[in-house]
Short mmCIF file of C-alpha atoms in Angstrom, two decimals:
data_model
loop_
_atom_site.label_atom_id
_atom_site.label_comp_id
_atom_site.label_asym_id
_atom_site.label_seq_id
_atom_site.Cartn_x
_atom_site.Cartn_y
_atom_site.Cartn_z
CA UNK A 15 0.00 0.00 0.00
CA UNK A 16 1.49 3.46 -1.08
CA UNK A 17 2.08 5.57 2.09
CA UNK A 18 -0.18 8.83 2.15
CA UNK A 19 1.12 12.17 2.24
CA UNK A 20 -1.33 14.96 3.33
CA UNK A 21 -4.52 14.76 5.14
CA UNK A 22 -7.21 16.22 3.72
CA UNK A 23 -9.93 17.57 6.34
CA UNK A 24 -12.97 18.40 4.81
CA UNK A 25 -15.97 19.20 7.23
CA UNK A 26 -19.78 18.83 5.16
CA UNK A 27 -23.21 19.81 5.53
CA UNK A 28 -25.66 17.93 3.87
CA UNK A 29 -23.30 19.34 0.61
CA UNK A 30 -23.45 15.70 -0.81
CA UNK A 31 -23.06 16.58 -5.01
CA UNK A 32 -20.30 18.99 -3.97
CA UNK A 33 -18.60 16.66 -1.57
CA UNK A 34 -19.21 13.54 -4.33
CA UNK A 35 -17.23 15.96 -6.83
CA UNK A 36 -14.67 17.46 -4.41
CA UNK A 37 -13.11 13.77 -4.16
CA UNK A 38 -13.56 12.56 -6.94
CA UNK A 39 -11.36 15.14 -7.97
CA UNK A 40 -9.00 14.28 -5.26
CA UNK A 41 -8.96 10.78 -6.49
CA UNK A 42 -8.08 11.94 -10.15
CA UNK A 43 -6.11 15.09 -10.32
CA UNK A 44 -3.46 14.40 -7.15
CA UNK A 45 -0.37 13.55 -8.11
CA UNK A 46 0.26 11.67 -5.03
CA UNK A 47 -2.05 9.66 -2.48
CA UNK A 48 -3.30 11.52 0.26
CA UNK A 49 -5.70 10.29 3.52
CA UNK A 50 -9.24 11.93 3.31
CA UNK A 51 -10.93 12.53 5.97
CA UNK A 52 -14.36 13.86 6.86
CA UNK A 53 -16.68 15.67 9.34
CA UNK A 54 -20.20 14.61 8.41
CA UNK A 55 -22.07 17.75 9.96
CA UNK A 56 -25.72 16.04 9.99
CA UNK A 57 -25.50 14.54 6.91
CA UNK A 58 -29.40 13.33 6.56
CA UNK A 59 -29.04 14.46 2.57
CA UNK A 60 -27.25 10.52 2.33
CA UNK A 61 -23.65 12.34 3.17
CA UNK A 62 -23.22 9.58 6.11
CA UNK A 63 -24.23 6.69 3.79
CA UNK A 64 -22.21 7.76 1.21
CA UNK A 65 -19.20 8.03 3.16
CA UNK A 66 -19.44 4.77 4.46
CA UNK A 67 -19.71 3.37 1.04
CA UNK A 68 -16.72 5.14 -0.19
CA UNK A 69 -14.59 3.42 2.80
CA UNK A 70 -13.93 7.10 3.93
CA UNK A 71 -12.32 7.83 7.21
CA UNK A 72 -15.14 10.60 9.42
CA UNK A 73 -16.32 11.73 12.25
CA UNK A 74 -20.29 12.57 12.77
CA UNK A 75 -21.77 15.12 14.86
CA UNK A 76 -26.27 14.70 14.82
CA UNK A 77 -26.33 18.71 13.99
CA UNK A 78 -23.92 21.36 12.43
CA UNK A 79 -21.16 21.81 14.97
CA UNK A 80 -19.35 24.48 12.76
CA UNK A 81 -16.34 24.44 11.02
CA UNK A 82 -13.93 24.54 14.23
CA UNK A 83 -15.06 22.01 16.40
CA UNK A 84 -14.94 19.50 12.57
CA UNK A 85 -11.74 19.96 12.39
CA UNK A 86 -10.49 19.42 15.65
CA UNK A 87 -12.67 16.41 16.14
CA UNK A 88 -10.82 14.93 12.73
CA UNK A 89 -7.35 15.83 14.49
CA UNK A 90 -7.29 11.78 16.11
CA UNK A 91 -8.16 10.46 12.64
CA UNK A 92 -4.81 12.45 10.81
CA UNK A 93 -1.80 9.72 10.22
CA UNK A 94 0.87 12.02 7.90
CA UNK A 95 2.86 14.62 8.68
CA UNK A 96 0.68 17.13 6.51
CA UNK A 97 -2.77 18.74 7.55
CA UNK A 98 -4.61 19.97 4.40
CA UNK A 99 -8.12 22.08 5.24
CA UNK A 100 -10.14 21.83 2.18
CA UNK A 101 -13.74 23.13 1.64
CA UNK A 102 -16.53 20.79 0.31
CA UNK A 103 -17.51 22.62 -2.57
CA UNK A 104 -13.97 23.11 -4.24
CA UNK A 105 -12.42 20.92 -7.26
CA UNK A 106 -8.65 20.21 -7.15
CA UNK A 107 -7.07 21.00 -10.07
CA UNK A 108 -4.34 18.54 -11.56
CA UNK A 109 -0.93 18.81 -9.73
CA UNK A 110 -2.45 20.79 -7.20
CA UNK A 111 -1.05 19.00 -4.35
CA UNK A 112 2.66 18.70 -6.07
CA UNK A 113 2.95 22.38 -6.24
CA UNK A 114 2.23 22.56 -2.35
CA UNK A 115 4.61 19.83 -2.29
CA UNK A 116 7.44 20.88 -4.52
CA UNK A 117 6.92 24.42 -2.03
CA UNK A 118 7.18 22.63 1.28
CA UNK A 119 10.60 20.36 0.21
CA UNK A 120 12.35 23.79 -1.01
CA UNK A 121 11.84 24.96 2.79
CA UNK A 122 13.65 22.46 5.17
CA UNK A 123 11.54 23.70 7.80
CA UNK A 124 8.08 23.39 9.49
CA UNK A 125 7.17 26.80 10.15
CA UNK A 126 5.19 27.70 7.10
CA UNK A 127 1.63 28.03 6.16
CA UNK A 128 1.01 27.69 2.59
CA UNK A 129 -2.69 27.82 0.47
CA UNK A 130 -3.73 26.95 -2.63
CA UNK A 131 -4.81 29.64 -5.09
CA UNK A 132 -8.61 29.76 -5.85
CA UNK A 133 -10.52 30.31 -9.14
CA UNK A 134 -14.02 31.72 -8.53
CA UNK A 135 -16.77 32.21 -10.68
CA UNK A 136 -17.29 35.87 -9.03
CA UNK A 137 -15.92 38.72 -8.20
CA UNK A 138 -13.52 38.85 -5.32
CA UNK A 139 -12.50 41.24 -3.21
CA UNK A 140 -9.25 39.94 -2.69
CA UNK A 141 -6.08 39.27 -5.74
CA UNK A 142 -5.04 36.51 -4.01
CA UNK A 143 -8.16 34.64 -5.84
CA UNK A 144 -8.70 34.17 -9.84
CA UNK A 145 -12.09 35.68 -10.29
CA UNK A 146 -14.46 36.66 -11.80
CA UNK A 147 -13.55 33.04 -13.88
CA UNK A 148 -16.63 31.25 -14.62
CA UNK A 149 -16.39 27.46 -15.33
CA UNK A 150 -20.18 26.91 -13.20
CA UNK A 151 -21.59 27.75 -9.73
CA UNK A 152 -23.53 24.32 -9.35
CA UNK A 153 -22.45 20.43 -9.90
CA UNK A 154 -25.01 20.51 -13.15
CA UNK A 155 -23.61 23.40 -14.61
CA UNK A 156 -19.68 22.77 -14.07
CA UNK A 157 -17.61 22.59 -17.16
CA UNK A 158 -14.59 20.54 -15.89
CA UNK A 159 -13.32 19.95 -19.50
CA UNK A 160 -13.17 24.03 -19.88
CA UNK A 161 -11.47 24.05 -16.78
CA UNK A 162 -8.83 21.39 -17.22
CA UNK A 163 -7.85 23.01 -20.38
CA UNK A 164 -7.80 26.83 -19.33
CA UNK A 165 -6.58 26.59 -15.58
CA UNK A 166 -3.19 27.19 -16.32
CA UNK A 167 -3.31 29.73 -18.24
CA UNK A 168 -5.15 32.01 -16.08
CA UNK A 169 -2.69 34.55 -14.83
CA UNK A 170 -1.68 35.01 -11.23
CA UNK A 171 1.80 34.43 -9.45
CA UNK A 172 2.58 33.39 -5.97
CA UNK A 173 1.13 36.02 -3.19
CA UNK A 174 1.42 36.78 0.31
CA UNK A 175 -1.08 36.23 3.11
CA UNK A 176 -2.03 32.33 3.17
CA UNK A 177 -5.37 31.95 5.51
CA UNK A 178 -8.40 30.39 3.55
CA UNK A 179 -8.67 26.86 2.85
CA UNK A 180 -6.76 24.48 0.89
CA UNK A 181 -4.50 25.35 3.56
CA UNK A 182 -1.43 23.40 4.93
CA UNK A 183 0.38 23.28 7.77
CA UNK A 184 3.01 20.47 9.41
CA UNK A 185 0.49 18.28 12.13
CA UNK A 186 3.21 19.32 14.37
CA UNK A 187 2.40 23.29 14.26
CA UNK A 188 -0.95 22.72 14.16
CA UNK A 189 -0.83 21.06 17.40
CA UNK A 190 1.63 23.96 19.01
CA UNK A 191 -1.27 26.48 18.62
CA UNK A 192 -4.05 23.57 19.32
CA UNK A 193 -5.87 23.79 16.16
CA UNK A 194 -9.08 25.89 15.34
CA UNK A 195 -10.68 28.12 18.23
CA UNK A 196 -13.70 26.67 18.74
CA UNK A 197 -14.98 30.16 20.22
CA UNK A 198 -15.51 31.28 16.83
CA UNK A 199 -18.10 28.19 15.98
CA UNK A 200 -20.11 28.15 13.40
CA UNK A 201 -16.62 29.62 12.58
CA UNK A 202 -16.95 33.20 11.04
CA UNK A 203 -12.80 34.88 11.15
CA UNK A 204 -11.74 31.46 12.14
CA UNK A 205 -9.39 31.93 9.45
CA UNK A 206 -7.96 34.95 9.90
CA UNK A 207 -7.59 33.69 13.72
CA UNK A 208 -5.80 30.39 12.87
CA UNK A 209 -2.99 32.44 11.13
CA UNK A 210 -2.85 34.66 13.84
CA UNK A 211 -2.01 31.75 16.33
CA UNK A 212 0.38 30.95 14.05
CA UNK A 213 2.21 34.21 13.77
CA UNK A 214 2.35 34.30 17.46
CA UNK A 215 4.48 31.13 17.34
CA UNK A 216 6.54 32.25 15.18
CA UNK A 217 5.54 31.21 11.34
CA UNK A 218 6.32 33.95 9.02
CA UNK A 219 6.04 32.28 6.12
CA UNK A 220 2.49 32.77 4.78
CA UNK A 221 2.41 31.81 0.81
CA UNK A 222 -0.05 31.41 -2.04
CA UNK A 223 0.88 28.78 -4.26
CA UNK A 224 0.10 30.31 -7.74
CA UNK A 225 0.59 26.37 -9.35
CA UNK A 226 -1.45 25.04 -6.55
CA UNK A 227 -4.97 25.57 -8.46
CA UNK A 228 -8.51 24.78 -6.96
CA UNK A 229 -11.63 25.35 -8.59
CA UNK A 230 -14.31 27.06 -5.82
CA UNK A 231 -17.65 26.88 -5.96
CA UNK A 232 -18.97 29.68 -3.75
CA UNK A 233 -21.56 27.29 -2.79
CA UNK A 234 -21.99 28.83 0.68
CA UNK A 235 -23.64 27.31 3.56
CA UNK A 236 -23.47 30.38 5.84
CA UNK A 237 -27.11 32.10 4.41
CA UNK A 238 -28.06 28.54 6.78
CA UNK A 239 -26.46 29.13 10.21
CA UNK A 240 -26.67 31.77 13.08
CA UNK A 241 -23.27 33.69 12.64
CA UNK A 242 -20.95 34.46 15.66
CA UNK A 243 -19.86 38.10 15.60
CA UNK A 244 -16.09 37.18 14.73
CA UNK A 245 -14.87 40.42 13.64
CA UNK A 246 -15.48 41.32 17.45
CA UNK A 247 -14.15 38.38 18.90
CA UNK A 248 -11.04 38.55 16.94
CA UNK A 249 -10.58 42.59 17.56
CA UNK A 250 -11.07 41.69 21.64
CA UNK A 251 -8.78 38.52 21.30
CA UNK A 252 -5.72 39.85 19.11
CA UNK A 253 -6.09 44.09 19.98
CA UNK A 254 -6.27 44.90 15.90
CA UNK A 255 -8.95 44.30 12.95
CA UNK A 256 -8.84 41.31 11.13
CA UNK A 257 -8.81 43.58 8.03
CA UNK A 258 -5.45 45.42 9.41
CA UNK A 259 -4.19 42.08 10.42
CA UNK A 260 -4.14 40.87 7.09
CA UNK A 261 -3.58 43.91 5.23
CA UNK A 262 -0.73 45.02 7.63
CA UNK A 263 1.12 42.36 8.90
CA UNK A 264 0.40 39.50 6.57
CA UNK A 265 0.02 41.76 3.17
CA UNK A 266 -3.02 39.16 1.63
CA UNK A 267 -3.22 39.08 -1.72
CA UNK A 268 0.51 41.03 -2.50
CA UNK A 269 2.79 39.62 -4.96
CA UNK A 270 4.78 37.44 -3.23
CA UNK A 271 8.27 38.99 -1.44
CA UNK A 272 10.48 37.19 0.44
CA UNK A 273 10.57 39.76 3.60
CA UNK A 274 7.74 42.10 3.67
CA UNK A 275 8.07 45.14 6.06
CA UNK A 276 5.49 45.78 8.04
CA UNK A 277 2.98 47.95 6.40
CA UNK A 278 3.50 51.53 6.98
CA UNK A 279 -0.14 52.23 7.97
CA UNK A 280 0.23 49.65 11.13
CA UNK A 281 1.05 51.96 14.01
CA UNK A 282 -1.88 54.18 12.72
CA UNK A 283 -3.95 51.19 12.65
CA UNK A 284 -3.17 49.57 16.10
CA UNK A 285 -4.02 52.94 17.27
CA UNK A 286 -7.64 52.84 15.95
CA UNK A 287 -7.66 49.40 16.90
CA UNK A 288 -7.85 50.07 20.38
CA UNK A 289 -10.52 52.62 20.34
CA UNK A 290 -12.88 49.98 18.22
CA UNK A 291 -12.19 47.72 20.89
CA UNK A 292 -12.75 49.96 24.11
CA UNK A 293 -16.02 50.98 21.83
CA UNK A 294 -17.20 47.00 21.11
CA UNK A 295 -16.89 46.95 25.14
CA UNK A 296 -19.19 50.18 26.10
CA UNK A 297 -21.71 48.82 23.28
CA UNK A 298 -22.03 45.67 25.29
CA UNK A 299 -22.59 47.39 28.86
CA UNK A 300 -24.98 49.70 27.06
CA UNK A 301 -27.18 46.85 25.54
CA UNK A 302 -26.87 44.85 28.94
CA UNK A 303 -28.53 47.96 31.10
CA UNK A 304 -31.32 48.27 28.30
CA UNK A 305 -32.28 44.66 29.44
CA UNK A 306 -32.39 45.06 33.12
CA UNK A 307 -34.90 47.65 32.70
#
């Protein structure tokens, strides 16, 4: 039996066509063989049968436990030295997982976070993503055969900022910083929060791929689930924005440079930082009175 190399977490949510796609194209378009592993949130739509079918390794939680707590309850299951975090709705492109691996061997080191680089049908607000580049929002409408001929040449380039899944990190690191916060469930600026625990241990190496490809869906599940207020939580937990955390320190969506400064507009933005956060703090006091009326 060929040994595995990464392990690929994917949590679900009754996302069974998109899941069904997402490894098949695993299956096909990896260059090596990788463990996959899933969180079966619910999974009434057939996800749990289907799993079982497939031989899959999973975890199963009777509701949606959020993206956190999935991932963390798949830690037990991982047996290689690589975690992968990979969305349901997302297609692999072919060599997708070389690229991250060809990246990883030129380091000599554990201290990196690395993601893939994402083609979207729509516009993005970030460059670190291919979009608009429309190849179908739905299983039905997908045009893999488009896609497998055009996905390289789409242009792009390695950038700065890794933080959204496929993201990899060494099991290892992952453990130092004890995986997803599970504060943040359903999981809103878990992201951003993960590579923040990570920069406070040290890893400053946060890379887009460019060669790394992965087709993403957009099929969003969050229009389903009551949101925690992350952009609070991680202003309160870390003393900046999530948006000045990732524009400042980890430059998301940059051209790639070897050593980035610190953006200029940091000091400025620490400074207004701290006056959100004293203001998140008075808001709460003020909506606690109203209630004891």
């Amino acid at each position: 039996m060929t040994a595995k190399l990464f392990s690929i977490l994917i949590p679900t949510w009754n996302n069974l066509k998109f899941l069904q796609l997402c490894v098949e194209s695993i299956r096909k378009n990896s260059t090596y063989e990788h463990e996959i592993l899933i969180h079966i949130n619910d999974g009434s739509d057939g996800t749990l049968e289907w799993v079982k079918e497939q031989g899959l390794s999973y975890t199963h939680s009777p509701s949606n436990v959020g993206v956190c707590l999935a991932l963390n309850q798949l830690r037990p299951l991982v047996t290689t030295d690589y975690m992968l975090f990979m969305n349901d709705d997302m297609y692999v492109c072919p060599e997708w997982d070389k690229a991250l691996y060809d990246e990883i061997q030129s380091l000599h080191h554990k201290m990196f976070f690395l993601s893939s680089t994402l083609i979207q049908p729509r516009k993005f607000f970030c460059k670190s993503v291919i979009a608009p580049a429309n190849y179908g929002e739905t299983v039905e409408t997908f045009e893999e055969e488009r896609l497998l001929k055009e996905y390289k040449t789409l242009p792009h380039g390695d950038w700065m900022g890794a933080t959204w899944p496929p993201n990899i990190v060494h099991r290892d690191i992952w453990d130092l910083v004890g995986g997803y916060s599970v504060e943040y469930s359903p999981g809103m600026y878990s992201d951003p929060d993960f590579s923040a625990k990570l920069w406070k241990v040290g890893v400053r190496l946060f890379k887009g791929v460019d060669k790394s490809r992965v087709y993403h869906f957009e099929a969003r599940s969050t229009h389903r689930i009551v949101k925690n207020d992350g952009s609070t939580q991680f202003l309160r937990k870390w003393g900046i924005t999530s948006a000045s955390f990732m524009r400042d320190v980890l430059h998301r969506g940059e051209p790639w440079r070897e050593d980035a400064p610190m953006h200029e507009q940091l000091q400025k933005d620490l400074l207004r930082s701290k006056l959100k956060r004293a203001l998140t703090i008075f808001r709460d006091v003020r909506i606690k009175n109203i209630w004891e009326f």
